[in-house]
């Protein structure tokens, strides 16, 4: 993920084969981030279930958990 972020910063200055290599690294970073998020969604739901009945709607708990997961992955 970090390599993808670094590659996205270097991409505007690259040309030719280097640009293609950086684009591939960026795509791999995006895929890794998406995989981490999808893999941990069940964890978010599991934790949200513990807080049912405490004044916050269940779907709001899941939404906040998913937002935290996305921030953590980035």
PDB file of C-alpha atoms in Angstrom:
ATOM      1  CA  UNK A   1       0.000   0.000   0.000  1.00  0.00           C
ATOM      2  CA  UNK A   2       2.800   2.388   0.895  1.00  0.00           C
ATOM      3  CA  UNK A   3       4.634   1.596  -2.324  1.00  0.00           C
ATOM      4  CA  UNK A   4       1.471   2.405  -4.263  1.00  0.00           C
ATOM      5  CA  UNK A   5       1.156   5.756  -2.517  1.00  0.00           C
ATOM      6  CA  UNK A   6       4.786   6.595  -3.236  1.00  0.00           C
ATOM      7  CA  UNK A   7       4.384   5.529  -6.864  1.00  0.00           C
ATOM      8  CA  UNK A   8       1.329   7.764  -7.289  1.00  0.00           C
ATOM      9  CA  UNK A   9       3.417  10.738  -6.178  1.00  0.00           C
ATOM     10  CA  UNK A  10       6.182   9.871  -8.660  1.00  0.00           C
ATOM     11  CA  UNK A  11       3.865   9.058 -11.593  1.00  0.00           C
ATOM     12  CA  UNK A  12       3.418  12.622 -12.949  1.00  0.00           C
ATOM     13  CA  UNK A  13       7.183  12.959 -13.392  1.00  0.00           C
ATOM     14  CA  UNK A  14       7.786   9.556 -15.012  1.00  0.00           C
ATOM     15  CA  UNK A  15       7.934   8.693 -18.697  1.00  0.00           C
ATOM     16  CA  UNK A  16       7.869   5.536 -20.831  1.00  0.00           C
ATOM     17  CA  UNK A  17       8.460   2.161 -19.192  1.00  0.00           C
ATOM     18  CA  UNK A  18       8.948   3.755 -15.778  1.00  0.00           C
ATOM     19  CA  UNK A  19       5.436   5.209 -16.006  1.00  0.00           C
ATOM     20  CA  UNK A  20       3.993   1.767 -16.805  1.00  0.00           C
ATOM     21  CA  UNK A  21       5.876   0.202 -13.890  1.00  0.00           C
ATOM     22  CA  UNK A  22       4.605   2.870 -11.503  1.00  0.00           C
ATOM     23  CA  UNK A  23       1.037   2.423 -12.771  1.00  0.00           C
ATOM     24  CA  UNK A  24       1.288  -1.314 -12.033  1.00  0.00           C
ATOM     25  CA  UNK A  25       2.558  -0.600  -8.508  1.00  0.00           C
ATOM     26  CA  UNK A  26      -0.296   1.848  -7.919  1.00  0.00           C
ATOM     27  CA  UNK A  27      -2.852  -0.743  -9.031  1.00  0.00           C
ATOM     28  CA  UNK A  28      -1.287  -3.406  -6.793  1.00  0.00           C
ATOM     29  CA  UNK A  29      -1.478  -0.989  -3.853  1.00  0.00           C
ATOM     30  CA  UNK A  30      -5.156  -0.295  -4.519  1.00  0.00           C
ATOM     31  CA  UNK A  31      -5.897  -4.003  -4.717  1.00  0.00           C
ATOM     32  CA  UNK A  32      -4.041  -4.635  -1.446  1.00  0.00           C
ATOM     33  CA  UNK A  33      -5.987  -1.863   0.294  1.00  0.00           C
ATOM     34  CA  UNK A  34      -9.309  -3.193  -1.007  1.00  0.00           C
ATOM     35  CA  UNK A  35      -8.396  -6.728   0.092  1.00  0.00           C
ATOM     36  CA  UNK A  36      -7.574  -5.561   3.626  1.00  0.00           C
ATOM     37  CA  UNK A  37     -10.861  -3.675   3.847  1.00  0.00           C
ATOM     38  CA  UNK A  38     -12.953  -6.590   2.579  1.00  0.00           C
ATOM     39  CA  UNK A  39     -11.117  -9.077   4.798  1.00  0.00           C
ATOM     40  CA  UNK A  40     -11.848  -7.076   7.949  1.00  0.00           C
ATOM     41  CA  UNK A  41     -15.478  -6.146   7.281  1.00  0.00           C
ATOM     42  CA  UNK A  42     -16.691  -9.171   9.257  1.00  0.00           C
ATOM     43  CA  UNK A  43     -14.619  -7.950  12.205  1.00  0.00           C
ATOM     44  CA  UNK A  44     -16.369  -4.571  12.038  1.00  0.00           C
ATOM     45  CA  UNK A  45     -19.796  -6.248  12.119  1.00  0.00           C
ATOM     46  CA  UNK A  46     -18.743  -8.497  14.988  1.00  0.00           C
ATOM     47  CA  UNK A  47     -17.579  -5.552  17.076  1.00  0.00           C
ATOM     48  CA  UNK A  48     -20.667  -3.485  16.174  1.00  0.00           C
ATOM     49  CA  UNK A  49     -22.902  -6.284  17.500  1.00  0.00           C
ATOM     50  CA  UNK A  50     -21.378  -5.783  20.948  1.00  0.00           C
ATOM     51  CA  UNK A  51     -22.710  -2.210  21.014  1.00  0.00           C
ATOM     52  CA  UNK A  52     -26.325  -2.923  20.024  1.00  0.00           C
ATOM     53  CA  UNK A  53     -28.763  -1.315  22.452  1.00  0.00           C
ATOM     54  CA  UNK A  54     -26.465   1.461  23.617  1.00  0.00           C
ATOM     55  CA  UNK A  55     -28.249   4.290  21.820  1.00  0.00           C
ATOM     56  CA  UNK A  56     -26.586   4.135  18.410  1.00  0.00           C
ATOM     57  CA  UNK A  57     -28.325   2.363  15.518  1.00  0.00           C
ATOM     58  CA  UNK A  58     -26.606  -0.830  14.374  1.00  0.00           C
ATOM     59  CA  UNK A  59     -26.091   0.366  10.789  1.00  0.00           C
ATOM     60  CA  UNK A  60     -24.484   3.586  12.041  1.00  0.00           C
ATOM     61  CA  UNK A  61     -22.047   1.517  14.095  1.00  0.00           C
ATOM     62  CA  UNK A  62     -21.132  -0.513  11.028  1.00  0.00           C
ATOM     63  CA  UNK A  63     -20.749   2.599   8.900  1.00  0.00           C
ATOM     64  CA  UNK A  64     -18.438   4.253  11.425  1.00  0.00           C
ATOM     65  CA  UNK A  65     -16.465   1.037  11.777  1.00  0.00           C
ATOM     66  CA  UNK A  66     -16.038   0.788   8.021  1.00  0.00           C
ATOM     67  CA  UNK A  67     -14.886   4.403   7.818  1.00  0.00           C
ATOM     68  CA  UNK A  68     -12.314   3.710  10.529  1.00  0.00           C
ATOM     69  CA  UNK A  69     -11.198   0.612   8.670  1.00  0.00           C
ATOM     70  CA  UNK A  70     -10.727   2.592   5.457  1.00  0.00           C
ATOM     71  CA  UNK A  71      -8.738   5.283   7.282  1.00  0.00           C
ATOM     72  CA  UNK A  72      -6.553   2.638   8.906  1.00  0.00           C
ATOM     73  CA  UNK A  73      -5.896   0.920   5.578  1.00  0.00           C
ATOM     74  CA  UNK A  74      -4.797   4.179   4.004  1.00  0.00           C
TER      75      UNK A  74
END
